[in-house]
Amino acid sequence: MTLSNLPLLSMLIWTPILGGIWVLIAGDRQEETVKYFSLAVSFITFVFSVILYCQFDTTYAGMQFVEETKWIEAFNIKYHLGVDGIALPLILLTTFTTILVILSAWEVIEKRISYYMCAFLILTGLMNAVFVALDAILFYVFWEAMLIPMFLIIGIWGGPNRVYATIKFFLYTFLGSVFMLVAFLYLYTVAGSFNIEALHNAPLSLTAQKLIFIAFFLAFAVKIPMWPVHTWLPDAHVEAPTGGSVVLAAIMLKMGGYGFLRFSLPITPDASLFFSNAMIVLSLIGIVYIGFVALVQEDMKKLIAYSSISHMGFVTLGFFIPFAIVAGTGSDSGAIMGMEGAMMQMISHGFISAAMFLCVGVMYDRLHSRMIKDYGGVVNSMPYFAAFMMLFVMANSGLPGTSGFVGEFLVILSSYKASFWIAFTAALTLILGAAYSLWMYKRVVFGDVTKEDVAELKDINSREAFILFMLAIVVIMFGVWPAPIFDVMHVTVEQLIDHVLQSKIL
Amino acid sequence: MIEQIVFYIFAGLLVFSASMVVVMRNPIHAALFLILSFFASSAIWILLQAEFLAITLVLVYVGAVMVLFLFVVMMLDINQVIVKEGFTKHVPFGVGVAALMVTAMGLVVGSDYFLSDRYIATEQLDPNYSNARELGIAIYTEYLYQFEIAGAILLVAIIAAITLGMSKLKINKSINPNKQVYVKKQDRLRIIKMQSEKKESEA
Amino acid sequence: MSADLIVALPEIILFALACLILIVEAYSKDPLHTLTYWTTQIALLITLALIMSSCPKEAVIAFNGGFISDGMSAILKAFMCGITFIVFLYSYEYLKEHKTIKGEYFVLGLFAVLGMMIMASAYSLLSIYLGLELLSLSLYAMVAMQRESESASEAAMKYFILGALASGMLLYGISMIYGLTGHLQLADITEAITNDSINRSYLVFGMIFLIIGAAFKLGAAPFHMWVPDVYQGAPTSVTLFISTAPKLAAFAMTMRLLVDGLFPLVSDWQSILMVLAVLSMGVGNIIAIAQTNIKRMLAYSTIAHVGFLFLGLIAGTIAGFSGSMFYIISYALMSMGAFGMIILLGRNNFEAELLNDFKGLAERSPWFAFIMLCLMFSMAGVPPFLGFWSKWFVLKELVTSGFVSLAAVAVVFSIIGAYYYLRIVKLMYFDKAESMTAIKASKQMRMVLSVNGLLILVLGLAPNALMALCLSAIAG
Amino acid sequence: MITLPEVLLLAALLFCISVAGIFLNRKNVLILLMCVELMLLSVNMNFIAFSHFLGDVHGQVFVFFILTVAAAESAIGLAILIVLFRKKNSINVDDLSSMKG
Amino acid sequence: MFENMEIIYLIIVLAPLVGSLIAGLFGKVIGRSGAHWVTIIGVAISSILSMVAYKHHMFDGAAVYNQALYTWLSSGGIDFQIGFLIDPLSVTMMVVVTFVSWMIHIYTIGYMHDDPGYQRFFSYISMFTFAMLMLVMSNNFLQLFFGWEAVGVISYLLIGFWYKKETAIFANMKAFLVNRVGDFGFLLGIAAVLMYFNSLDYATVFTNVGQHAETTITIFGNEPWSLMTVICICLFIGAMGKSAQVPLHVWLPDSMEGPTPISALIHAATMVTAGIFMVSRMSPLFELSETALSFILIIGSITALFMGFLGLVQNDIKRVVAYSTLSQLGYMTVALGASAYAAAMFHLVTHAFFKALLFLAAGSVIIVMHHEQDMRKMGGLYKAMPITWLTCFIGTLALIGFPGTSGFFSKDAIIEAVHHSSLYGAHFAYYSVLIGVFITALYSFRLLFMTFHGEQRMDTETWKHLHEAPAVVTVPLSVLAIPSLILGAFLIGPMLFGEYYGDAIYVASKHDVLAEIGHDYHGIGGFIMHAFKHPLVLILMSSGIFVAWLCYIKFPELPGKIVSKFGFIHKILLNKYGFDDFNQLVFARGTREIGQLLWKIGDVKIIDGLFVNGTARSVGIISNMVRNIQSGYLYHYAFAIIIGLLVLLGVFVHGILN
């Protein structure tokens, strides 16, 4: 098998980007070609990621498939790629979601279809790149570059208030990341290199760590997003086209989490310890506060956006629980559980939120409204759709047997090890999550039809059915068989925990 | 001693005329005061043993530049411009700032540091010392390069002055034969069709 | 002596050619001045070639220390010629389009370039001053040249008065330095400062005047006031010119004065520049937000960029200076593209100088909308464009020299700045076009502009070469 | 016997007067040009003083060049002034404010 | 065939799942009959096999089977597994669940005969059977929680089966959310277990439980709590949700909005008893915390008594049965509290049969009455539908604990057990269950009389068309009637006093009330005689019947009078003690208010308005201010330069700042 010596990671990055460029050149004239070509590209990318998964050595903690070539010798910045157990699942998530996004745009996007496809393909490439970049500057370049297509996607195909939303999105995330850049530059003075692994081992004083942690925090907390820097997300989601919302919720948010794992925790372990309580509190506020806010949303997309924020609260909680556990019990048992739970939560939320947004998209394409009050009794006219949506709603409220359950369950279990009250507050999501999800479902899907345009709704066509079906499969599969994801990340996470629990202060 | 007196006389004159230049409302007066200040300063320069430059100052400035100024003033018959009074209420403030600046600079340049023996002028130059020759040698050997640049600058000044100054605009009535030759009928003459009038009654 | 002539060959040839072209111009009846234009361009290319060919390994000082030819001067000169070449290409389009074409424009342009080159390789205060004047005088004239427009002449007047004021300051500074050190030649000055015991604060006194002179040329706050008015008032072709090559010259001058001349005072001018840098970034970025005229907006963005440029100097290291050099070069390339875009959109007796003229460009011409997008994101400092690397470079050196907090301040301002660049992208892509009039511009204009835009992207993807060049230029 | 500080102070005073003239005068651009000339004059004064007291000719050379440039400068300045006058029919400084903000 | 029971257990679990999936996914293809056949066969298989397993364990005395079959995931050194623990406890539950479910499948054919969602319904109930089996057969907390949630969801789906009915979809959301509150506690309990035992496996936990008997933790302030109490109360909160104990009972009455078979299967026989089962399963833990036990005892008795009262004033036939279910669940809980787990399980089993029977009977009445559920519009039906009447009568007898019926044994046992219990609150519990007996008799016979006796109050049109329900309905009725009648007699001996449960249930000797009763237990006859020797219970019961007869047969106007006399109390009862209003007001509205507040004030006003957009706005304002410096006047520009010069000079030459 010669696959092993292919530059898989580069292929993951550049295939979609080049494909996107081709699409742009092809232009809107050959619309069909564009669509099918984009689909093909996204599918090939997915295949690459699957090959990557199959070839991945789950027993090795470090970086695999490493590619390293000169880029900027002047400052030995390298084109340095590699993948480990944390990045791999996210890559799969990315490539998989892209296919669905491409499909979901099929008949929906009328204006500038080629731009649309191009934007998404390039975005995919960049997102993959973010997950595999092993050079801080390389990472930063991709991280920022990613904003451009997203900015355009929201701005061009977005809703009425898109300009406000997209500029808010851009500046907000930009604000966060520039401080990260400064932090990188500072780290360079310490480590003498931008190589992330080198940064992991660079000794740092506590104050330095604190400052760096805050800089990273600004970048990643905004991205993930954590309360109170979350307000860009609902706007962005509401205005974004379905595909945009999907990518935003399914992958972009995860980058914040990835950032915490890749940078904040290993580079500034002591500061992470120092700030862990604050982070936990913020996460808990996020979970509960946002849960309440989600409850009263009248706009479905807003509601799902808020629920995303609250779910991401679990991610951050899981990341910082280990410190609390060690501080509390003195042993790190359960720390791994929290971390892995958080990882799992990211993955599954990727699928579920994608599914939810696609569901809203399906309705929006028919009625051009996202308002809950404009619906009601959808089940009567769209039974199949209702069935799918029920599944996803349940998954969203963390039902055992769906992927949504695994992450929350593990995080709650491990957070109990830290403190009863943390677990208590976190577990409130059981009630709140169910409340907002089901209440929306009740108002939208159940009930008798009161509006005639709802009565005339056409049930999902085969394309939409296929998309939702794929997601349903995945959601259930990882619900009953989460092993594939966990096997991949065990070793890496363990090693990460070991690394994080040692002080870096000299 | 005498030098000092002379210096102060001219210095006073210089300062006075300079400030008059600023204060004067009528540009012609201002120009004349400027000339006066040039004279005064050239005198001081002579005290400082820069004869050549002193002469040049008078020749070039008073002779050429100031004439140019006056010429322009006349040409633009400024009178219509200076109806309103020159200054406005901001004057005291401005003067205050100026004073502040004087102190800020004076504190440095007026300090005894410049009395140190680094700055002792040679009292008596020998009789057959020629300031002009000194300069000449310097300029045409050491500063050849800069001299050339100065030439370029003057050239640019000429070009600029000419291009800006000479006005093709209204005055110029010359015609362009090319255009006349290439004129076609349809450029000048347009034949339009229109229905013959009808009366409302028929319509 | 003849050796000196060899070293200064590019300048000499350029001077000669300029005079030649002046004669050609004088005798040409062609209303389009085609001949003048092409000869000018050829002259530039010849000079460029000469510079390339005579790129020195190590610094050569000529004309009794009035002239130096080193890596920095060579590279800057090369870029000056190259950039001016493209600028003239754009300008020619513009002038033809607006029927205000004049042969003198190119001649004066050439003299300006000569002035810049002199500044770039000036090694004594006198040559710096003369080079500066040669440049400025030509620029004043060029600004005023479009005599039809009121604003042009107003701009010219403001530019002239303030410029004179600034050069007066510069001269006073020079006189002080001269008086304190007794030298005009930069190396001697450095030596004098280091060896003789000269009252430092008096030196600083003189230096402040020098810095003001330089800061004025660069357009750093609070000496920036002329920039917006001149950029707006001057004909776009001239604005284009002013905002590109002369910036390189001004940078060179700053380097000569502060680094070659007054490096012993580094700690002092670092802190002075810090003040100017923060002010410039603040004023530039904040006021730019409120602008509706794109030329004016870009003027303020220039001010902000100068603030960033200073950061590299503040770092006070070889790498830092290289960073600034990298910054100014990439800035020149970007603003060349941006103003080129304005020229491209302009039509006969219509200047596309309002932001709203960019509305819906993506529908009118996707390709140029994309080019503009590259330029804007590059100016905002978003990777993978060149602008990011320039910011990155100076910030990195700044942080390396330990000015972390200053770097933080800088990035905050860069975020504020990002907003108004985004606004242009928003206008181009998210808004409806008011008129769908197609873009009429000559083929080479389109081509060059495209190359210009793509260059920003390509250099953004592979900045190494340029970085290495700048590093070697300063170090070598 | 004249001392250096005296001359320098004179020059500084001249400098400040001219500068004040520039930002105090609100009516007549011509006078601005004259102030510029004054400023150069003060600088020249500085140079000459220094060259005298340092016993070094370079200062005077510099002055020579300044004079040259100043002449060129004033020529261009006046040319611009004329153009301006043609446009605005006034050389009132207050009228030079069509561009602001 | 007993070599590899594993296969059998798997089949037991999976058969209903398969049936459900087929019916659900390919409902259109296989059609109605296909749907009910496939599901019924599925359930039948698992039911029969459960009986086989029952025989295998109870009669052939096979060893307890405890195997993990599948590792769901392992994280941080802890394996989360899916596995079976088959012991007397679970095997009994299996039989009950599968059998009742089977019957109800059959019954459904008749009941849902002309419903559009026929296939969907069958798919749901088979799925439910699967989930319930997972729950009872689990050998670890995770799977327990999994089944726990699963049955909750399916009951949600089934209550909202008629999704057009506003009441139905309100009821099902209510049910789910209330259950979630329970699960909230349950999950915390599980988390606590994991924290201290580092395993979710029953066996491991129960064997190591001794180590933590004395462990205390601090939750509020720093006053120590017994770990076991915390764990047990958390777990029991879960049970309260599922088994509808006060105050989490509110969902059960509303759940009657669902089709009757559901009410029978889920909300009477099986799901609601999951809590009881769970507590019995956890007996080793509960036995270590008397606090928890008394808590359970008190909650149970409150439920038993006060929910009974509510049964008196209901006119909806199903709701009466529902409230009786509540109070019966209360009885079981009381038994648990008194550590008489066996009695609780015993009552659970008998109750499963006779309550299912009652529901189905009510259901068949409802069909015949064309989905009319108001008892005031019924009466005298016994002529028209004898079988229904008879079975219903049997069910009623069993419910009120008429001597000899299965209900009698289980309920009496509970009362005795409580009587002997010495825990805090035992007396209160004892008296409540005693009064409960009277109440039970009263409302049960009220139902019987109002429905089947007295004059017919329905319009003649309906009266003409009255007829006995179809066989698919009557057969299950009859089949269920038999165990309701006799099952108790067979089970009481072994189940309460014999070694029936083996080690499945652990009772600390000092709590072992059943043992005390056991001393003077001499066979069924003796038990019955004992009841007659101490006739208090019987008296209460018969007086209940008598009062019912007075009010609803002799003087039908009497109830009206009483109501008018005690209008206040009647109102309270009608308002169900105001639980619903309270929840609506405080929780439902409260949360929404908070949400609105946090959103409109917190997010929109403060975070967005003040900070995010506020910053942007202020930058804009500043910019518009600062740009005025650029006045366009030359002298201002010059002035700026001079100021700059002065400042620089002042700071860096004259050192003003320092």
Short mmCIF file of C-alpha atoms in Angstrom, two decimals, chain D residues 19 22-26 32 93-94 96-97 99-101, chain E residues 627-628 630-639 642 645:
data_model
loop_
_atom_site.label_atom_id
_atom_site.label_comp_id
_atom_site.label_asym_id
_atom_site.label_seq_id
_atom_site.Cartn_x
_atom_site.Cartn_y
_atom_site.Cartn_z
CA VAL D 19 6.60 80.24 12.79
CA ILE D 22 2.61 81.08 9.83
CA PHE D 23 0.04 80.01 12.35
CA LEU D 24 -1.18 83.45 13.32
CA ASN D 25 -1.78 84.85 9.90
CA ARG D 26 -5.24 83.97 8.63
CA LEU D 32 3.00 82.88 4.76
CA VAL D 93 -5.98 81.62 4.01
CA ASP D 94 -9.47 81.11 5.38
CA LEU D 96 -8.27 77.29 1.74
CA SER D 97 -10.64 75.05 3.64
CA MET D 99 -11.21 69.97 2.26
CA LYS D 100 -11.52 69.07 5.91
CA GLY D 101 -12.53 66.31 8.33
CA ARG E 627 -11.89 64.52 12.72
CA ASN E 628 -12.90 68.07 13.59
CA GLN E 630 -8.67 68.38 10.79
CA SER E 631 -10.38 71.72 10.31
CA GLY E 632 -9.06 72.38 6.85
CA TYR E 633 -7.38 75.60 8.02
CA LEU E 634 -3.70 75.87 7.21
CA TYR E 635 -2.89 77.68 10.40
CA HIS E 636 -4.42 74.92 12.46
CA TYR E 637 -2.25 72.42 10.68
CA ALA E 638 0.82 74.52 11.29
CA PHE E 639 -0.27 74.97 14.86
CA ILE E 642 4.24 73.49 16.56
CA LEU E 645 7.32 70.27 18.53
#
